[in-house]
Amino acid sequence: MNELFDDFAQAHARQNGYQLAQTLSPVAPPGQPNRLRAIWQGTNFHSVKGDIKHFIKTNTSHRQKLDHTEVNGWVEVYMAYWNAIGEILAGESGKSSWTKVYESWKELTSMLIRGYNSFGFAAWTIPSLYMVGKYLRLFAIKSDEERNRTANDPAVGASLMQDDFDSETDKQGQLRDCEQHLKRIFTLCLNDRAPLEESRKWGIYFIINLLFKTYFKLNSASLSRTILKTLAVYKDKGDMPPLEMFPKSQRVTFKYYEGILFFLEENYVEAETHLTEAWKLCHKDAAPQAERILTYLIPCRLLTSHVLPTKALLANYPRLQELFLPLATCIKSGNLRAFDLALQKGEDEFVKRRIYLTLERGRDIALRNLLRKVFLAGGFDEPKEDGGAPVRRTRVPVAEFRAAISMGSGGDLIDPDEVECLMANMIYKDLMKGYIARERGIVVLSKKGAFPGTGL
Amino acid sequence: MMPSWPATHQAPGVAQQSTPASYAYPPSQSTLRPLSTIAPMLTSVSDPAFIPVTVRQTFGQYAPVASNPYGGYVPPPPPVQPQMTTASPVNGATPAPEPAKGKVDWPESVRNYVQRSFLPQNDEPSVSRADIEAKLKNTIGSAKEDGSLYTIDWDTMPLPQAFVKAQRDAELKHAVTPSRARDSLNPKKRKSSEFANDDTPWRSTNSRSSLEDRITYPSPEKRSAMDEPLPKSSKFQKEANKRKRRFENEYKSLRSPSPPPPSAGPIVGTCDILEKKYLRLTAPPVPSKVRPEPILRQTLDLLKKKWKKESNYSYICDQFKSMRQDLTVQRLKNDFTVSVYEIHARIALEKGDIGEYNQCQTQLRSLYALGLKGNPIEFKAYRILYFIHTANRTGLNDTLADLTTAEKEERAIKHALEVRSSLALGNYHKFFQLYLDTPNMGAYLMDMFVVRERLAALCNMCKAYKPDVKLRFITEELGFESDADAAQFIIDNHGQDLLEDRTEYIAFLTGKAGLLFENSRSAAFRKVDIKGQI
């Protein structure tokens, strides 16, 4: 107990928010596995309030003295904290539940938010909001899992007045509830009118990232747009410090999510910009993070600029290599059949990461590469006049393309109309320049750049 | 000895079993009042609508006998009439008329009543002892005053707890709307409100002395209202609603003591009428208006017959909605539930009611997930087609994630998946072949997006083919029934100038179309009807 508040006082003396946040951790530090238990056993229900007040006062007295109301605020916070770790410890011995842990942690969150609203907590202490918010979300997820495990029909009374069942919403009830509280922290940071140096606005990106994570988990990623819109309003007013001034870790996460939002909206150009930014900011040793960014950046690049990942890049990320290398090889060689198989093989993984529908479109590039080969194999026309530069044969019979596509698709003969349809698509998407003269059964390709971007 | 009733009396109360028995006042009184009016009398002494009754001391001696003048008939507890609501604020202030002069000989029944009020089994946590005492004083005091002390059937008189609660509820009903609004907007203003002097405990938990009020906000709902800068305070609202509901329930159970108190569990319906109009629930459902499963099964058979015979969709849809509601409020999740949703989904599909269809398929998804029997293959295929129609990538992705390898090989699902991939890759040739060979009722869904896909294909063709193609080619590639249909489609999209009659065939001048169909195409893709989408 004394140790806890010694840290507390020290953090206050140094105005070290992260040190302060550590005192509100629900996890014991590696060096002191018994810390939580020690705190819990340091007092009891009857004297907890008095004890905490005493410890705060004695520990801060010879250092930075705290304002009377602020002390009261912290007493409330640490009382809630003490209760919460009581639940956590009880849970470890099977005497409590994650739901109870969540409820008690929620109380702590409320107390902390109240500290800012009513007891004048200073802005440097916002890392404690990070700590509390982070675990609030984790406990909510645990609680949802627990409830879904134990109760088959968790809805009690809720669905009584509905026309239909609402099982989906209920499965993540706690996380939805948690979102409400994270939103409160968001508002708390957003609406601070103090001068920038001592503003809670510096907490905004941390909490936004937390909200993004929550929305993605709730399968309603689009709600993140609301947050971004609100943020944009403040940015436009010049009422928000620029992103560049925030810690790098927060910027990477923010850019990553922003990129993914565009990715899910099929705006691959924007997605690429944001993901590239995240990629560049990402610490070189943060492999898991880099891997996640690349998971979306690679499909993005495939569609926007038809660029495949190099072997050297993939070599650093075995999982990504497994995911993308077979596809990349097939796209490169224009092997449609193998592409389909590779896509099918990785389908579950791709679907899980929500990149399946994007990668599927890589088939266009594979097809383009195949058609290009046909064009190359066609060789050159006789120069019209002696000494003229050789000109590639630009009138290619549909039959030749048909043979190639049939071979590429595994050998079955493809309907000529379907071949034309696929060619029409290539032309429509500007992957190939030229036109189909159906009556004559030939494809007339452009003399200059029949396959844009491929050097032909 | 029984008092003799005047001949003019036509045995009040007993004649109509439905109304509570009324006890006549002494013959000298011209008005006969049923017992139920005693409740307002007790509380609203100043009520002008009521005629004051003078005490008749002489009547006292008959009291013990008179307590049950109709032999074995014990009247039910009197309903509390809503009038008493108006009286409430007065009674807290009225001093209980404790007679200082001499000892009053309280009748046995009154003493029993007082005793009963304090029995532990009648204890009500929300009503304090002080409240009970005040109410008792008030009740008995006014009964004594107006002479009804011996006429009231104290054995069946509701306990003071019940009165207090009913009264609070009534107040709440009056006050809830304005006070809630005020709370969320400016909780501190509470002091100046009209309830400043109110002393009922449920409110006193919220009102506190002015000094405290300025410093701390110990109650959680108040706190959240303070923290939230916007006057949303949904949590508070919820609390208030919960409270309101609780009180309403209590009020109701007091008024008609026969139905069991509402429990948290699912209700079991008792209604046996097959058809029922759909009404959105605004209050917890009443069992007598909910049909149990055996009845619903009969309803389903009836509706199936009616649908075949009459095909009146608005009637059928309404009936199905009420069935779904009955299933939901009773928490019936079984194979029968699945069939109700499946049949409604099919009918909605047939009628192009995409919103209703979507509600059904959403339910079906979670019902299948419970392992219930039905036609999951058919409906999972529809689901894929539906998400293609609404261009819902997230939904599509989730649906793909739900499918097992075996399911992907089932014909209907395989078909839907091929439809999806052919569209993703712009393979309109394959798409329209699939369109012409759609299993089950999938064509109803495909019809919804076939037009926009035709436009997309036309755009494709107009850019790729030069100088022209035969109209027949368009007819075949885009799955039209005839050349005439294809031509009509082109004309409808302002392509009349692109059609050229060349004696042996009609040519479609793709080379001259330019970007003609692009606008129609993007317009068609833009207005995806997302009504009822999750």
mmCIF file of N, CA and C in Angstrom, chain A residues 107 110-111 113-114 117 153 155-165 167-168 180 184 187 191 219 264 266 268 347-348 351 354 356-358 360-361 363-364 415 417-418 420-422 424-425 427-430 435-439, chain B residues 223 227-229 234 264 278 280-285 324-325 327-329 331-333 337 341 359 363 366 393-394 396-398 400-401 408 420-421 424-430 459-460 463-466 469-470 473 477 518 521:
data_model
loop_
_atom_site.group_PDB
_atom_site.id
_atom_site.type_symbol
_atom_site.label_atom_id
_atom_site.label_comp_id
_atom_site.label_asym_id
_atom_site.label_seq_id
_atom_site.Cartn_x
_atom_site.Cartn_y
_atom_site.Cartn_z
ATOM 1 N N GLU A 107 -16.385 1.167 -12.824
ATOM 2 C CA GLU A 107 -16.547 2.124 -11.736
ATOM 3 C C GLU A 107 -15.269 2.967 -11.621
ATOM 4 N N SER A 110 -15.206 5.491 -14.333
ATOM 5 C CA SER A 110 -16.096 6.612 -14.041
ATOM 6 C C SER A 110 -15.469 7.559 -13.025
ATOM 7 N N MET A 111 -14.851 6.966 -12.010
ATOM 8 C CA MET A 111 -14.228 7.785 -10.970
ATOM 9 C C MET A 111 -13.110 8.649 -11.551
ATOM 10 N N ILE A 113 -12.750 9.596 -14.723
ATOM 11 C CA ILE A 113 -13.326 10.636 -15.578
ATOM 12 C C ILE A 113 -13.858 11.770 -14.703
ATOM 13 N N ARG A 114 -14.465 11.366 -13.597
ATOM 14 C CA ARG A 114 -15.009 12.357 -12.694
ATOM 15 C C ARG A 114 -13.902 13.231 -12.111
ATOM 16 N N ASN A 117 -13.357 15.946 -14.444
ATOM 17 C CA ASN A 117 -14.475 16.884 -14.545
ATOM 18 C C ASN A 117 -14.689 17.697 -13.278
ATOM 19 N N ASP A 153 -28.716 -18.433 -23.300
ATOM 20 C CA ASP A 153 -29.662 -17.387 -23.677
ATOM 21 C C ASP A 153 -29.486 -16.205 -22.735
ATOM 22 N N ALA A 155 -30.097 -13.191 -22.959
ATOM 23 C CA ALA A 155 -31.087 -12.118 -22.939
ATOM 24 C C ALA A 155 -32.074 -12.347 -21.797
ATOM 25 N N VAL A 156 -32.074 -11.475 -20.857
ATOM 26 C CA VAL A 156 -33.069 -11.559 -19.787
ATOM 27 C C VAL A 156 -33.887 -10.284 -19.832
ATOM 28 N N GLY A 157 -35.129 -10.446 -20.194
ATOM 29 C CA GLY A 157 -36.009 -9.289 -20.203
ATOM 30 C C GLY A 157 -35.807 -8.384 -21.394
ATOM 31 N N ALA A 158 -34.622 -8.407 -21.960
ATOM 32 C CA ALA A 158 -34.329 -7.423 -22.997
ATOM 33 C C ALA A 158 -35.178 -7.623 -24.240
ATOM 34 N N SER A 159 -35.369 -8.883 -24.617
ATOM 35 C CA SER A 159 -36.052 -9.118 -25.883
ATOM 36 C C SER A 159 -37.556 -9.212 -25.701
ATOM 37 N N LEU A 160 -37.996 -9.022 -24.485
ATOM 38 C CA LEU A 160 -39.423 -9.198 -24.213
ATOM 39 C C LEU A 160 -40.323 -8.334 -25.073
ATOM 40 N N MET A 161 -39.855 -7.184 -25.423
ATOM 41 C CA MET A 161 -40.727 -6.264 -26.137
ATOM 42 C C MET A 161 -40.369 -6.150 -27.608
ATOM 43 N N GLN A 162 -39.552 -7.074 -28.101
ATOM 44 C CA GLN A 162 -39.126 -6.947 -29.476
ATOM 45 C C GLN A 162 -39.942 -7.827 -30.398
ATOM 46 N N ASP A 163 -39.874 -7.484 -31.672
ATOM 47 C CA ASP A 163 -40.590 -8.273 -32.664
ATOM 48 C C ASP A 163 -39.773 -9.482 -33.084
ATOM 49 N N ASP A 164 -38.464 -9.323 -33.081
ATOM 50 C CA ASP A 164 -37.588 -10.412 -33.474
ATOM 51 C C ASP A 164 -36.495 -10.560 -32.440
ATOM 52 N N PHE A 165 -35.822 -11.684 -32.495
ATOM 53 C CA PHE A 165 -34.703 -11.894 -31.584
ATOM 54 C C PHE A 165 -33.536 -11.006 -32.006
ATOM 55 N N SER A 167 -29.937 -11.607 -31.270
ATOM 56 C CA SER A 167 -28.868 -12.343 -30.609
ATOM 57 C C SER A 167 -27.507 -11.705 -30.866
ATOM 58 N N GLU A 168 -27.360 -11.107 -32.026
ATOM 59 C CA GLU A 168 -26.054 -10.552 -32.392
ATOM 60 C C GLU A 168 -25.601 -9.494 -31.397
ATOM 61 N N GLN A 180 -19.427 2.953 -24.879
ATOM 62 C CA GLN A 180 -20.029 4.167 -24.320
ATOM 63 C C GLN A 180 -19.036 4.910 -23.418
ATOM 64 N N ARG A 184 -16.900 8.500 -23.628
ATOM 65 C CA ARG A 184 -16.862 9.551 -22.607
ATOM 66 C C ARG A 184 -15.444 10.086 -22.458
ATOM 67 N N THR A 187 -14.719 12.288 -25.420
ATOM 68 C CA THR A 187 -15.302 13.625 -25.255
ATOM 69 C C THR A 187 -14.514 14.438 -24.240
ATOM 70 N N ASN A 191 -13.031 17.924 -25.653
ATOM 71 C CA ASN A 191 -13.653 19.198 -25.300
ATOM 72 C C ASN A 191 -12.852 20.045 -24.327
ATOM 73 N N ASN A 219 -17.520 -5.351 -35.185
ATOM 74 C CA ASN A 219 -17.920 -5.526 -36.575
ATOM 75 C C ASN A 219 -18.705 -4.325 -37.102
ATOM 76 N N LEU A 264 -11.540 -0.930 -46.671
ATOM 77 C CA LEU A 264 -12.838 -1.598 -46.606
ATOM 78 C C LEU A 264 -13.870 -0.887 -47.475
ATOM 79 N N GLU A 266 -13.174 0.214 -50.280
ATOM 80 C CA GLU A 266 -12.665 -0.021 -51.633
ATOM 81 C C GLU A 266 -12.011 1.217 -52.238
ATOM 82 N N TYR A 268 -8.897 2.232 -52.706
ATOM 83 C CA TYR A 268 -7.549 1.693 -52.535
ATOM 84 C C TYR A 268 -6.468 2.759 -52.677
ATOM 85 N N GLU A 347 -8.292 -19.218 -48.803
ATOM 86 C CA GLU A 347 -9.557 -18.501 -48.642
ATOM 87 C C GLU A 347 -9.903 -18.183 -47.187
ATOM 88 N N ASP A 348 -9.835 -19.188 -46.327
ATOM 89 C CA ASP A 348 -10.242 -18.964 -44.933
ATOM 90 C C ASP A 348 -9.426 -17.845 -44.300
ATOM 91 N N VAL A 351 -10.317 -14.475 -45.965
ATOM 92 C CA VAL A 351 -11.631 -13.992 -45.534
ATOM 93 C C VAL A 351 -11.524 -13.424 -44.131
ATOM 94 N N ARG A 354 -10.214 -10.160 -44.213
ATOM 95 C CA ARG A 354 -11.023 -9.307 -45.087
ATOM 96 C C ARG A 354 -10.256 -8.801 -46.311
ATOM 97 N N TYR A 356 -9.918 -11.128 -48.971
ATOM 98 C CA TYR A 356 -10.252 -12.081 -50.031
ATOM 99 C C TYR A 356 -10.825 -11.377 -51.260
ATOM 100 N N LEU A 357 -11.820 -10.541 -51.026
ATOM 101 C CA LEU A 357 -12.506 -9.897 -52.149
ATOM 102 C C LEU A 357 -11.572 -8.969 -52.920
ATOM 103 N N THR A 358 -10.552 -8.491 -52.244
ATOM 104 C CA THR A 358 -9.588 -7.628 -52.923
ATOM 105 C C THR A 358 -8.596 -8.463 -53.732
ATOM 106 N N GLU A 360 -8.954 -11.362 -54.870
ATOM 107 C CA GLU A 360 -9.617 -12.031 -55.978
ATOM 108 C C GLU A 360 -9.430 -11.245 -57.277
ATOM 109 N N ARG A 361 -9.414 -9.938 -57.116
ATOM 110 C CA ARG A 361 -9.290 -9.107 -58.312
ATOM 111 C C ARG A 361 -7.896 -9.137 -58.909
ATOM 112 N N ARG A 363 -6.761 -11.580 -60.124
ATOM 113 C CA ARG A 363 -6.887 -12.462 -61.291
ATOM 114 C C ARG A 363 -6.814 -11.651 -62.585
ATOM 115 N N ASP A 364 -7.341 -10.446 -62.552
ATOM 116 C CA ASP A 364 -7.260 -9.567 -63.726
ATOM 117 C C ASP A 364 -5.810 -9.375 -64.156
ATOM 118 N N ASP A 415 -15.599 -21.247 -73.812
ATOM 119 C CA ASP A 415 -16.513 -20.699 -74.810
ATOM 120 C C ASP A 415 -15.931 -19.409 -75.410
ATOM 121 N N ASP A 417 -17.288 -16.873 -76.659
ATOM 122 C CA ASP A 417 -17.962 -15.656 -76.185
ATOM 123 C C ASP A 417 -17.436 -15.236 -74.821
ATOM 124 N N GLU A 418 -17.130 -16.246 -73.993
ATOM 125 C CA GLU A 418 -16.597 -15.908 -72.675
ATOM 126 C C GLU A 418 -15.203 -15.307 -72.812
ATOM 127 N N GLU A 420 -14.131 -13.580 -75.301
ATOM 128 C CA GLU A 420 -14.340 -12.185 -75.724
ATOM 129 C C GLU A 420 -14.743 -11.314 -74.538
ATOM 130 N N CYS A 421 -15.612 -11.881 -73.696
ATOM 131 C CA CYS A 421 -16.075 -11.140 -72.514
ATOM 132 C C CYS A 421 -14.893 -10.776 -71.633
ATOM 133 N N LEU A 422 -13.987 -11.744 -71.415
ATOM 134 C CA LEU A 422 -12.818 -11.471 -70.575
ATOM 135 C C LEU A 422 -11.924 -10.412 -71.208
ATOM 136 N N ALA A 424 -12.961 -8.096 -73.289
ATOM 137 C CA ALA A 424 -13.681 -6.832 -73.186
ATOM 138 C C ALA A 424 -13.421 -6.179 -71.837
ATOM 139 N N ASN A 425 -13.373 -7.042 -70.831
ATOM 140 C CA ASN A 425 -13.080 -6.532 -69.493
ATOM 141 C C ASN A 425 -11.701 -5.911 -69.393
ATOM 142 N N ILE A 427 -10.070 -4.586 -71.735
ATOM 143 C CA ILE A 427 -10.084 -3.308 -72.451
ATOM 144 C C ILE A 427 -10.805 -2.241 -71.629
ATOM 145 N N TYR A 428 -11.928 -2.670 -71.043
ATOM 146 C CA TYR A 428 -12.710 -1.705 -70.266
ATOM 147 C C TYR A 428 -11.913 -1.179 -69.071
ATOM 148 N N LYS A 429 -11.116 -2.052 -68.470
ATOM 149 C CA LYS A 429 -10.349 -1.653 -67.288
ATOM 150 C C LYS A 429 -9.000 -1.049 -67.662
ATOM 151 N N ASP A 430 -8.790 -0.827 -68.951
ATOM 152 C CA ASP A 430 -7.538 -0.202 -69.407
ATOM 153 C C ASP A 430 -6.309 -1.035 -69.116
ATOM 154 N N TYR A 435 -9.318 -3.068 -79.531
ATOM 155 C CA TYR A 435 -10.742 -3.380 -79.619
ATOM 156 C C TYR A 435 -10.956 -4.738 -80.249
ATOM 157 N N ILE A 436 -12.151 -5.247 -80.030
ATOM 158 C CA ILE A 436 -12.504 -6.543 -80.597
ATOM 159 C C ILE A 436 -13.349 -6.290 -81.843
ATOM 160 N N ALA A 437 -12.910 -6.881 -82.977
ATOM 161 C CA ALA A 437 -13.753 -6.832 -84.168
ATOM 162 C C ALA A 437 -14.423 -8.187 -84.267
ATOM 163 N N ARG A 438 -15.640 -8.234 -83.749
ATOM 164 C CA ARG A 438 -16.289 -9.531 -83.560
ATOM 165 C C ARG A 438 -16.553 -10.259 -84.884
ATOM 166 N N GLU A 439 -16.987 -9.502 -85.872
ATOM 167 C CA GLU A 439 -17.328 -10.149 -87.131
ATOM 168 C C GLU A 439 -16.124 -10.852 -87.747
ATOM 169 N N ARG B 223 -24.069 11.395 -11.645
ATOM 170 C CA ARG B 223 -22.690 11.640 -12.018
ATOM 171 C C ARG B 223 -22.516 11.615 -13.532
ATOM 172 N N ASP B 227 -20.934 14.311 -16.088
ATOM 173 C CA ASP B 227 -19.725 14.110 -16.875
ATOM 174 C C ASP B 227 -19.952 14.320 -18.354
ATOM 175 N N GLU B 228 -21.101 13.918 -18.781
ATOM 176 C CA GLU B 228 -21.401 14.025 -20.199
ATOM 177 C C GLU B 228 -21.736 15.480 -20.501
ATOM 178 N N PRO B 229 -20.907 16.144 -21.270
ATOM 179 C CA PRO B 229 -21.205 17.553 -21.548
ATOM 180 C C PRO B 229 -22.481 17.696 -22.377
ATOM 181 N N SER B 234 -27.719 8.916 -21.430
ATOM 182 C CA SER B 234 -28.575 7.783 -21.733
ATOM 183 C C SER B 234 -28.734 6.863 -20.530
ATOM 184 N N ALA B 264 -39.142 -11.884 -14.840
ATOM 185 C CA ALA B 264 -38.170 -11.570 -15.885
ATOM 186 C C ALA B 264 -38.187 -12.610 -16.994
ATOM 187 N N TYR B 278 -50.894 -7.211 -36.357
ATOM 188 C CA TYR B 278 -49.592 -6.850 -35.814
ATOM 189 C C TYR B 278 -49.637 -5.450 -35.215
ATOM 190 N N ARG B 280 -46.959 -2.919 -32.895
ATOM 191 C CA ARG B 280 -45.655 -2.798 -32.261
ATOM 192 C C ARG B 280 -45.843 -2.727 -30.757
ATOM 193 N N LEU B 281 -45.042 -3.475 -30.027
ATOM 194 C CA LEU B 281 -45.181 -3.472 -28.577
ATOM 195 C C LEU B 281 -44.638 -2.177 -27.989
ATOM 196 N N THR B 282 -45.455 -1.600 -27.116
ATOM 197 C CA THR B 282 -44.956 -0.411 -26.420
ATOM 198 C C THR B 282 -44.919 -0.679 -24.926
ATOM 199 N N ALA B 283 -45.399 -1.848 -24.545
ATOM 200 C CA ALA B 283 -45.374 -2.238 -23.147
ATOM 201 C C ALA B 283 -45.158 -3.745 -23.125
ATOM 202 N N PRO B 284 -44.728 -4.269 -21.994
ATOM 203 C CA PRO B 284 -44.551 -5.717 -21.933
ATOM 204 C C PRO B 284 -45.813 -6.444 -22.378
ATOM 205 N N PRO B 285 -45.639 -7.536 -23.109
ATOM 206 C CA PRO B 285 -46.794 -8.232 -23.673
ATOM 207 C C PRO B 285 -47.674 -8.852 -22.606
ATOM 208 N N ARG B 324 -44.297 -13.625 -35.587
ATOM 209 C CA ARG B 324 -42.898 -13.496 -35.187
ATOM 210 C C ARG B 324 -42.798 -12.847 -33.813
ATOM 211 N N GLN B 325 -43.646 -11.863 -33.612
ATOM 212 C CA GLN B 325 -43.631 -11.179 -32.322
ATOM 213 C C GLN B 325 -44.009 -12.143 -31.196
ATOM 214 N N LEU B 327 -43.687 -15.323 -31.156
ATOM 215 C CA LEU B 327 -42.586 -16.265 -30.960
ATOM 216 C C LEU B 327 -41.482 -15.621 -30.125
ATOM 217 N N THR B 328 -41.198 -14.384 -30.451
ATOM 218 C CA THR B 328 -40.093 -13.707 -29.779
ATOM 219 C C THR B 328 -40.386 -13.478 -28.304
ATOM 220 N N VAL B 329 -41.576 -12.959 -28.001
ATOM 221 C CA VAL B 329 -41.852 -12.632 -26.602
ATOM 222 C C VAL B 329 -41.928 -13.892 -25.752
ATOM 223 N N ARG B 331 -39.933 -16.388 -26.360
ATOM 224 C CA ARG B 331 -38.607 -16.996 -26.524
ATOM 225 C C ARG B 331 -38.683 -18.368 -27.155
ATOM 226 N N LEU B 332 -39.534 -18.531 -28.103
ATOM 227 C CA LEU B 332 -39.627 -19.820 -28.774
ATOM 228 C C LEU B 332 -38.608 -19.853 -29.911
ATOM 229 N N LYS B 333 -37.595 -20.673 -29.736
ATOM 230 C CA LYS B 333 -36.580 -20.812 -30.782
ATOM 231 C C LYS B 333 -36.466 -22.289 -31.091
ATOM 232 N N THR B 337 -40.097 -22.198 -35.276
ATOM 233 C CA THR B 337 -39.699 -20.802 -35.467
ATOM 234 C C THR B 337 -39.013 -20.628 -36.815
ATOM 235 N N TYR B 341 -40.123 -18.178 -40.096
ATOM 236 C CA TYR B 341 -39.268 -17.182 -40.740
ATOM 237 C C TYR B 341 -38.982 -17.547 -42.193
ATOM 238 N N GLN B 359 -35.058 -8.849 -42.736
ATOM 239 C CA GLN B 359 -35.266 -9.106 -41.310
ATOM 240 C C GLN B 359 -35.352 -10.598 -41.057
ATOM 241 N N GLN B 363 -32.656 -13.171 -38.923
ATOM 242 C CA GLN B 363 -33.077 -14.083 -37.864
ATOM 243 C C GLN B 363 -32.686 -15.509 -38.200
ATOM 244 N N SER B 366 -29.114 -16.533 -37.351
ATOM 245 C CA SER B 366 -28.779 -16.914 -35.976
ATOM 246 C C SER B 366 -29.538 -18.168 -35.551
ATOM 247 N N ARG B 393 -20.079 -5.386 -48.904
ATOM 248 C CA ARG B 393 -18.854 -6.193 -48.882
ATOM 249 C C ARG B 393 -18.623 -6.817 -47.520
ATOM 250 N N THR B 394 -18.902 -6.043 -46.478
ATOM 251 C CA THR B 394 -18.699 -6.592 -45.139
ATOM 252 C C THR B 394 -19.604 -7.807 -44.938
ATOM 253 N N LEU B 396 -20.903 -9.709 -47.213
ATOM 254 C CA LEU B 396 -20.440 -10.804 -48.060
ATOM 255 C C LEU B 396 -19.278 -11.533 -47.414
ATOM 256 N N ASN B 397 -18.352 -10.738 -46.933
ATOM 257 C CA ASN B 397 -17.180 -11.330 -46.301
ATOM 258 C C ASN B 397 -17.594 -12.186 -45.100
ATOM 259 N N ASP B 398 -18.514 -11.647 -44.297
ATOM 260 C CA ASP B 398 -18.965 -12.407 -43.129
ATOM 261 C C ASP B 398 -19.676 -13.679 -43.545
ATOM 262 N N LEU B 400 -19.179 -15.386 -46.292
ATOM 263 C CA LEU B 400 -18.159 -16.328 -46.744
ATOM 264 C C LEU B 400 -17.505 -16.999 -45.550
ATOM 265 N N ALA B 401 -17.258 -16.203 -44.525
ATOM 266 C CA ALA B 401 -16.593 -16.747 -43.343
ATOM 267 C C ALA B 401 -17.463 -17.810 -42.667
ATOM 268 N N LYS B 408 -20.012 -25.102 -49.388
ATOM 269 C CA LYS B 408 -19.609 -24.433 -50.627
ATOM 270 C C LYS B 408 -19.832 -25.327 -51.836
ATOM 271 N N ARG B 420 -21.344 -14.423 -57.541
ATOM 272 C CA ARG B 420 -20.531 -13.396 -56.905
ATOM 273 C C ARG B 420 -19.188 -13.233 -57.617
ATOM 274 N N SER B 421 -18.493 -14.344 -57.846
ATOM 275 C CA SER B 421 -17.152 -14.190 -58.414
ATOM 276 C C SER B 421 -17.227 -13.743 -59.870
ATOM 277 N N ALA B 424 -17.547 -10.119 -59.670
ATOM 278 C CA ALA B 424 -16.324 -9.486 -59.172
ATOM 279 C C ALA B 424 -15.304 -9.359 -60.295
ATOM 280 N N LEU B 425 -15.301 -10.336 -61.209
ATOM 281 C CA LEU B 425 -14.310 -10.321 -62.274
ATOM 282 C C LEU B 425 -14.875 -9.759 -63.569
ATOM 283 N N GLY B 426 -16.104 -9.256 -63.518
ATOM 284 C CA GLY B 426 -16.690 -8.649 -64.714
ATOM 285 C C GLY B 426 -17.040 -9.662 -65.777
ATOM 286 N N ASN B 427 -17.163 -10.928 -65.392
ATOM 287 C CA ASN B 427 -17.468 -11.958 -66.379
ATOM 288 C C ASN B 427 -18.979 -12.024 -66.609
ATOM 289 N N TYR B 428 -19.479 -11.063 -67.401
ATOM 290 C CA TYR B 428 -20.936 -10.999 -67.597
ATOM 291 C C TYR B 428 -21.448 -12.187 -68.383
ATOM 292 N N HIS B 429 -20.590 -12.725 -69.228
ATOM 293 C CA HIS B 429 -20.994 -13.915 -69.981
ATOM 294 C C HIS B 429 -21.445 -15.029 -69.028
ATOM 295 N N LYS B 430 -20.596 -15.311 -68.065
ATOM 296 C CA LYS B 430 -20.903 -16.360 -67.099
ATOM 297 C C LYS B 430 -22.074 -15.940 -66.206
ATOM 298 N N CYS B 459 -21.737 -1.156 -71.028
ATOM 299 C CA CYS B 459 -20.618 -0.201 -70.993
ATOM 300 C C CYS B 459 -19.340 -0.885 -71.444
ATOM 301 N N ASN B 460 -19.151 -2.093 -70.898
ATOM 302 C CA ASN B 460 -17.995 -2.890 -71.254
ATOM 303 C C ASN B 460 -17.916 -3.121 -72.756
ATOM 304 N N LYS B 463 -17.175 -0.240 -75.082
ATOM 305 C CA LYS B 463 -15.799 0.212 -75.155
ATOM 306 C C LYS B 463 -14.932 -0.799 -75.914
ATOM 307 N N ALA B 464 -15.301 -2.087 -75.828
ATOM 308 C CA ALA B 464 -14.413 -3.122 -76.346
ATOM 309 C C ALA B 464 -14.673 -3.483 -77.806
ATOM 310 N N TYR B 465 -15.941 -3.427 -78.235
ATOM 311 C CA TYR B 465 -16.250 -3.901 -79.585
ATOM 312 C C TYR B 465 -16.329 -2.756 -80.582
ATOM 313 N N LYS B 466 -15.706 -2.964 -81.695
ATOM 314 C CA LYS B 466 -15.812 -1.995 -82.777
ATOM 315 C C LYS B 466 -15.913 -2.730 -84.094
ATOM 316 N N VAL B 469 -21.854 -4.871 -83.174
ATOM 317 C CA VAL B 469 -22.161 -6.289 -82.974
ATOM 318 C C VAL B 469 -23.613 -6.492 -83.361
ATOM 319 N N LYS B 470 -23.971 -7.748 -83.579
ATOM 320 C CA LYS B 470 -25.372 -8.026 -83.880
ATOM 321 C C LYS B 470 -26.189 -7.879 -82.606
ATOM 322 N N PHE B 473 -26.455 -10.944 -80.495
ATOM 323 C CA PHE B 473 -25.338 -11.183 -79.572
ATOM 324 C C PHE B 473 -25.645 -10.570 -78.203
ATOM 325 N N GLU B 477 -25.921 -12.666 -74.839
ATOM 326 C CA GLU B 477 -24.937 -12.422 -73.783
ATOM 327 C C GLU B 477 -25.570 -11.860 -72.522
ATOM 328 N N GLU B 518 -22.743 5.026 -69.450
ATOM 329 C CA GLU B 518 -22.005 5.175 -68.188
ATOM 330 C C GLU B 518 -22.843 5.833 -67.095
ATOM 331 N N ARG B 521 -25.426 3.560 -65.801
ATOM 332 C CA ARG B 521 -24.758 2.527 -65.030
ATOM 333 C C ARG B 521 -24.439 3.007 -63.615
#
